[in-house]
Tab-separated table of C-alpha atoms in Angstrom:
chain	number	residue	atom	x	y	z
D	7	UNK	CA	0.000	0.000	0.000
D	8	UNK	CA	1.374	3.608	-1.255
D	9	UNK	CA	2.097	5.768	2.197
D	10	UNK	CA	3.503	8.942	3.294
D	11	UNK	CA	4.304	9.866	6.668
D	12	UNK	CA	5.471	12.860	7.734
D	13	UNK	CA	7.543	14.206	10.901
D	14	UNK	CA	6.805	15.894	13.439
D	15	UNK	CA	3.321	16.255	13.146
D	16	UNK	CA	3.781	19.794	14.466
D	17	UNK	CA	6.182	22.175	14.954
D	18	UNK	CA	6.677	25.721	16.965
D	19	UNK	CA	9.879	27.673	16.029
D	20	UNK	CA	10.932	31.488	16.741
D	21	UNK	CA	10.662	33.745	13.804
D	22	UNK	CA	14.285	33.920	12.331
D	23	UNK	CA	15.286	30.650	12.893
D	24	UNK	CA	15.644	27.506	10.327
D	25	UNK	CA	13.574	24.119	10.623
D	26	UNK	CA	13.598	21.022	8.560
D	27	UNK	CA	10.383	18.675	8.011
D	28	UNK	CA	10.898	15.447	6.841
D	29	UNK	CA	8.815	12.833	4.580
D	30	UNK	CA	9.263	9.728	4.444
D	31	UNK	CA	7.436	7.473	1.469
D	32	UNK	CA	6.761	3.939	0.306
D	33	UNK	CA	5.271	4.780	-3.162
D	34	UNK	CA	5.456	2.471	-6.506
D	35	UNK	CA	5.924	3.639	-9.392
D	36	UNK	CA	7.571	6.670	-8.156
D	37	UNK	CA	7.054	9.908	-10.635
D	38	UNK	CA	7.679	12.638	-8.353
D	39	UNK	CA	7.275	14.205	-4.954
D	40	UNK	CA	5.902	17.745	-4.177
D	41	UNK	CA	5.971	19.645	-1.157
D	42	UNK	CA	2.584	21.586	-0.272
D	43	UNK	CA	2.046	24.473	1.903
D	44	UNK	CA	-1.344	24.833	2.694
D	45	UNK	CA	-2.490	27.952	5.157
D	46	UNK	CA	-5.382	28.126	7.277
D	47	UNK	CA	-8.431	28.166	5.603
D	48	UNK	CA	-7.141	27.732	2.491
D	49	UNK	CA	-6.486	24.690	-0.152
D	50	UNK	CA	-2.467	23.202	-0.374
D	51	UNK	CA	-0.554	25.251	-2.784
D	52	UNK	CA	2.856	24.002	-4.817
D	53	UNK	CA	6.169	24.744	-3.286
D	54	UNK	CA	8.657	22.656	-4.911
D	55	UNK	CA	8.649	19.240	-7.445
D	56	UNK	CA	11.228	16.359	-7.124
D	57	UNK	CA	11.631	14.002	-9.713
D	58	UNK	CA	13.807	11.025	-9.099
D	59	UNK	CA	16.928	11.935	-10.516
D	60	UNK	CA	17.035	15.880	-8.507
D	61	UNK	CA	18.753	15.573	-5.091
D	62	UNK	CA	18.136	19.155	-4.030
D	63	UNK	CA	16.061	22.248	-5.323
D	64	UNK	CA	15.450	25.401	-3.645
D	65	UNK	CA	12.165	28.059	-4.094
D	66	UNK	CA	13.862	31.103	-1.972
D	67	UNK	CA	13.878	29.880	1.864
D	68	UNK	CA	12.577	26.505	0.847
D	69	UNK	CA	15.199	23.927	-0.390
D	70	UNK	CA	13.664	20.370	-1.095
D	71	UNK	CA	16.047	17.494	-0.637
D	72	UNK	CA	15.335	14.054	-2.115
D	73	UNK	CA	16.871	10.609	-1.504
D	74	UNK	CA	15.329	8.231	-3.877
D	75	UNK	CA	17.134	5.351	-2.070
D	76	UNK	CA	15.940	5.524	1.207
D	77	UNK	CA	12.867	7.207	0.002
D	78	UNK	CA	13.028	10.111	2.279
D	79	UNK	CA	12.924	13.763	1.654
D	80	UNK	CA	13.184	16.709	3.902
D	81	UNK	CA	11.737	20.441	3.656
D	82	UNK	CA	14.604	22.823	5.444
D	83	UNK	CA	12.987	26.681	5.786
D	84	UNK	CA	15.604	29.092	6.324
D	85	UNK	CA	15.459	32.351	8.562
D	86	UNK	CA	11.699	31.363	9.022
D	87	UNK	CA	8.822	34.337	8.956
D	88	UNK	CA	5.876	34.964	10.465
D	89	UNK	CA	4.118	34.043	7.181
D	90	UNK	CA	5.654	30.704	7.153
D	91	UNK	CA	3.351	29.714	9.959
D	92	UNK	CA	1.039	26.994	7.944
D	93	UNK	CA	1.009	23.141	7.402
D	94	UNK	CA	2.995	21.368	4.826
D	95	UNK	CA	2.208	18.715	2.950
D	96	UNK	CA	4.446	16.220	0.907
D	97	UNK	CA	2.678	14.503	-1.835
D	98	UNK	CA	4.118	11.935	-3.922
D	99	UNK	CA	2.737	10.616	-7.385
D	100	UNK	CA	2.692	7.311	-9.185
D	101	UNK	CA	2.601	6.550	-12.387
D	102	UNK	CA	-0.794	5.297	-13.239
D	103	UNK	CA	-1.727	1.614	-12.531
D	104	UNK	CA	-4.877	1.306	-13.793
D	105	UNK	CA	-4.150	1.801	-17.724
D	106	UNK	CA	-3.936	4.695	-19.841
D	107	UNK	CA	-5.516	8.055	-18.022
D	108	UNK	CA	-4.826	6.877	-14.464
D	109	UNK	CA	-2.917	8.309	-11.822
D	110	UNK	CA	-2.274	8.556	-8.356
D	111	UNK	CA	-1.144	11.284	-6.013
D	112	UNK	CA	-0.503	9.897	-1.850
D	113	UNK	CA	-0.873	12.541	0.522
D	114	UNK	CA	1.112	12.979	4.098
D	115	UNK	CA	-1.030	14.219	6.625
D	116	UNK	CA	1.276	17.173	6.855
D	117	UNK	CA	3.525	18.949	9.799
D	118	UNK	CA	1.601	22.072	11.081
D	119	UNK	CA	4.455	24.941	11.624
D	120	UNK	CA	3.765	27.743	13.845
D	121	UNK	CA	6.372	30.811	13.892
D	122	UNK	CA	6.066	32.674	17.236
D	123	UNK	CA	7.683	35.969	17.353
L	11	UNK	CA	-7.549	32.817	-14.425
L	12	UNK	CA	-9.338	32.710	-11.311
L	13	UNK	CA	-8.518	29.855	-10.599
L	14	UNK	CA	-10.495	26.158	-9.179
L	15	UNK	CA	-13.361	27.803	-7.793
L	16	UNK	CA	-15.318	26.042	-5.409
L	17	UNK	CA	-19.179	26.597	-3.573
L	18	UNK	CA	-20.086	27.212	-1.877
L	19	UNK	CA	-17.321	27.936	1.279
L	20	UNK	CA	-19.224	27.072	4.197
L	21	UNK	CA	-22.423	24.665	4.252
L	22	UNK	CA	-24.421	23.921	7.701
L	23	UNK	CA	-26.640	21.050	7.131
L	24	UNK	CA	-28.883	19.026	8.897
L	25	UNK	CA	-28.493	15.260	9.460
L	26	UNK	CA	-30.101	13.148	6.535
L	27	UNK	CA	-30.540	16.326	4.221
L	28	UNK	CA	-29.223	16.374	0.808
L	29	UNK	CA	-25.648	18.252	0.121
L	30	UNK	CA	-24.280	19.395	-2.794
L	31	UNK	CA	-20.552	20.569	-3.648
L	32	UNK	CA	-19.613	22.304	-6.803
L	33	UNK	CA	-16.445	23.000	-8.627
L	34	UNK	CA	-15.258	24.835	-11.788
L	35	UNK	CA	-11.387	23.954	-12.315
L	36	UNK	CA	-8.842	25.692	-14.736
L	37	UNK	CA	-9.508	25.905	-17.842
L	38	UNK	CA	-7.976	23.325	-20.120
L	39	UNK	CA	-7.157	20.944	-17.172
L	40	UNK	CA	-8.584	17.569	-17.782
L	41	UNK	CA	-7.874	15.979	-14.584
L	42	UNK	CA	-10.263	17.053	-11.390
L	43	UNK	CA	-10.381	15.462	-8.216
L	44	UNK	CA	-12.391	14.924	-5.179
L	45	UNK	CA	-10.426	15.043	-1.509
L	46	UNK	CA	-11.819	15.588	1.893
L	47	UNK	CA	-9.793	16.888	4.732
L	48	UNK	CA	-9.897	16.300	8.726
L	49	UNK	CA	-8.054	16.497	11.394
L	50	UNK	CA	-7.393	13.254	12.297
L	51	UNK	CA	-6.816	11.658	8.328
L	52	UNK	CA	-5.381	14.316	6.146
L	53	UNK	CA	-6.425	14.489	2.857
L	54	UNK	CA	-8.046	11.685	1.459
L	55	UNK	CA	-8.370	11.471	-2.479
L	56	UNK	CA	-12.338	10.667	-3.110
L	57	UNK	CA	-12.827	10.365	-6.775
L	58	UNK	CA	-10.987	11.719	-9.720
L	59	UNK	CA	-11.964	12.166	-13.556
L	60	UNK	CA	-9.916	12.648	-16.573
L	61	UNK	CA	-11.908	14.143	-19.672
L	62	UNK	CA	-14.996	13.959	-17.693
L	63	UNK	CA	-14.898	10.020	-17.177
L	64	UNK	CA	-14.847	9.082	-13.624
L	65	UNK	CA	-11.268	6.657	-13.495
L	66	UNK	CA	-10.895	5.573	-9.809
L	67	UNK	CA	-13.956	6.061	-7.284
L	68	UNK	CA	-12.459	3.741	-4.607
L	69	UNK	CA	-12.033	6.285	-1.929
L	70	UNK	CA	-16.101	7.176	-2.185
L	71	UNK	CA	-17.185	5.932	1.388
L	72	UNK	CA	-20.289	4.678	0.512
L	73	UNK	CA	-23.251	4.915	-1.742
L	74	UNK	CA	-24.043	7.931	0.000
L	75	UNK	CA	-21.590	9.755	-2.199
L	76	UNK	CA	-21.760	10.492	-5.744
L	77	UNK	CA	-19.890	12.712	-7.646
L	78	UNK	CA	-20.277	13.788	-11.521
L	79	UNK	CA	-18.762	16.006	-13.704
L	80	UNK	CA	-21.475	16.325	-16.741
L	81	UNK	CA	-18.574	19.047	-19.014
L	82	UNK	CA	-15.035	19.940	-18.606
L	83	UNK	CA	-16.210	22.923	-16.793
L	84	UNK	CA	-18.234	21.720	-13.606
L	85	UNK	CA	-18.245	18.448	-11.310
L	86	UNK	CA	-20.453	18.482	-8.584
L	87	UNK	CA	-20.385	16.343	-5.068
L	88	UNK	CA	-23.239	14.718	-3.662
L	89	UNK	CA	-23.901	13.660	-0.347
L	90	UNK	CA	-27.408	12.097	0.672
L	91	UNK	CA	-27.934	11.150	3.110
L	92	UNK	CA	-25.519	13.635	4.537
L	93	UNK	CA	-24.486	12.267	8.351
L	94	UNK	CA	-22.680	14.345	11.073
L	95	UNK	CA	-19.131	12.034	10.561
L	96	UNK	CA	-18.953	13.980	6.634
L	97	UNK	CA	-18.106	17.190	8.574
L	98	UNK	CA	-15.120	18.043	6.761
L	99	UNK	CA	-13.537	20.009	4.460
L	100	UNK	CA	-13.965	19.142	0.747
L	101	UNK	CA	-11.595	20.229	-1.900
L	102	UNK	CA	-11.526	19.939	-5.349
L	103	UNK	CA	-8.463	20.359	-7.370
L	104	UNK	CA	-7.521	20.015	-11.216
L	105	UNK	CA	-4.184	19.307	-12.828
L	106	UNK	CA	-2.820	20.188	-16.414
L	107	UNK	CA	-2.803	18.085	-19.132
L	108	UNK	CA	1.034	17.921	-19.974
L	109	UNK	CA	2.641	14.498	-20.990
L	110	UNK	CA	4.485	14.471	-17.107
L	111	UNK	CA	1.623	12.890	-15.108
L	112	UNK	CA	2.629	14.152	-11.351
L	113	UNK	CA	2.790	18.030	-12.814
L	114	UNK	CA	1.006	20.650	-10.003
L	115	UNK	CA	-2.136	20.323	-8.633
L	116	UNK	CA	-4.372	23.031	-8.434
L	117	UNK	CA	-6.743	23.242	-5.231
L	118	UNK	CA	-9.731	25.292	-4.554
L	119	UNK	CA	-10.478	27.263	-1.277
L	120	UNK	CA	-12.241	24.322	-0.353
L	121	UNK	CA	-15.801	23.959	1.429
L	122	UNK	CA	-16.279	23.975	4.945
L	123	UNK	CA	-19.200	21.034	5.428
L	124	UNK	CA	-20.692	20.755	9.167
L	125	UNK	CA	-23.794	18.355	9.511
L	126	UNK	CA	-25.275	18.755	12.631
């Protein structure tokens, strides 16, 4: 069974300083992994894509890291904001099993950040 | 574009009425799905279409649940009888048609469902 699980399942950090969130997956076929950041109230938007050959990619204060061996990848948010405060989701796709048009996305339950001042 | 656009945000319903969700996604994206949200299980994928077709309805909980999408424009949820354990929040969200399945999903603002 495709599953994502996500650490910590929350996290409370001082505005300014860094934090990492991890993902770890069990997901067959993989196609890619994407980490969400979804804020209160609102639906997940796209931070970053990993396909399986990209190790690292950053989007500003977000660099994705991605170790298709162990099938782990980690979120690290430099000199965090206010604004950062949110949950973040890692979702990983498969390439589709049931025929032509298929497809699957697996969904973490996400790590819910809060930045404190 | 505006955007998936989802109604309406908030719906208070009695137990055993009839519910409705709607969606409009992006224009020219041929993939929509179905997810509902809690606390205590994430996001769970419910249904998804490509080209209008309905191809995976395994995560529908029960009969109680249908969903359709009658044009590339509109899909609509339906819960009847709606019971106080759907309280959730239901998104839609639609995905490009590039050759790269996997490519960025596109969520709505979601609707806020409490049955009472």
């Amino acid at each position: 069974k495709n599953q994502v699980e996500q650490s910590p399942q929350s996290l409370i950090i001082l505005e300014g300083k860094n934090c990492t969130l991890q993902c770890n997956y069990t997901v067959s076929p993989f196609s890619n992994l994407r980490w969400y950041k979804q804020d209160t109230g609102r639906g997940p938007v796209s931070l970053t894509i990993m396909t399986f050959s990209e190790n690292t990619k950053s989007n500003g204060r977000y660099t994705a890291t991605l170790d298709a061996d162990t099938k782990q990848s980690s979120l690290h948010i430099t000199a965090s904001q206010l604004s950062d405060s949110a949950s973040y989701i890692c979702v990983v796709s498969a390439r589709g099993l049931l025929g032509a048009g298929s497809y699957q996305l697996t969904f973490g339950k996400g790590t819910k950040l809060s930045v404190i001042p | 574009d505006a955007g998936v656009i989802q109604s309406p945000r908030h719906e208070v319903t009695e137990m055993g009425q009839e519910v409705t969700l709607r969606c409009k996604p992006i224009s020219g994206h041929d993939y929509l799905f179905w997810y509902r949200q809690t606390m205590m299980r994430g996001l769970e994928l419910l249904i998804y279409f490509n080209n209008n077709v309905p191809i995976d309805d395994s995560g529908m909980p029960e009969d109680r649940f249908s969903a359709k999408m009658p044009n590339a424009s509109f899909s609509t949820l339906k819960i009847q009888p709606s019971e106080p354990r759907d309280s959730a929040v239901y998104f839609c969200a639609s995905i490009s048609p590039f050759g790269d399945l996997g490519t960025e999903a596109f969520f709505g603002q979601g609707t806020r469902l409490t049955v009472v």
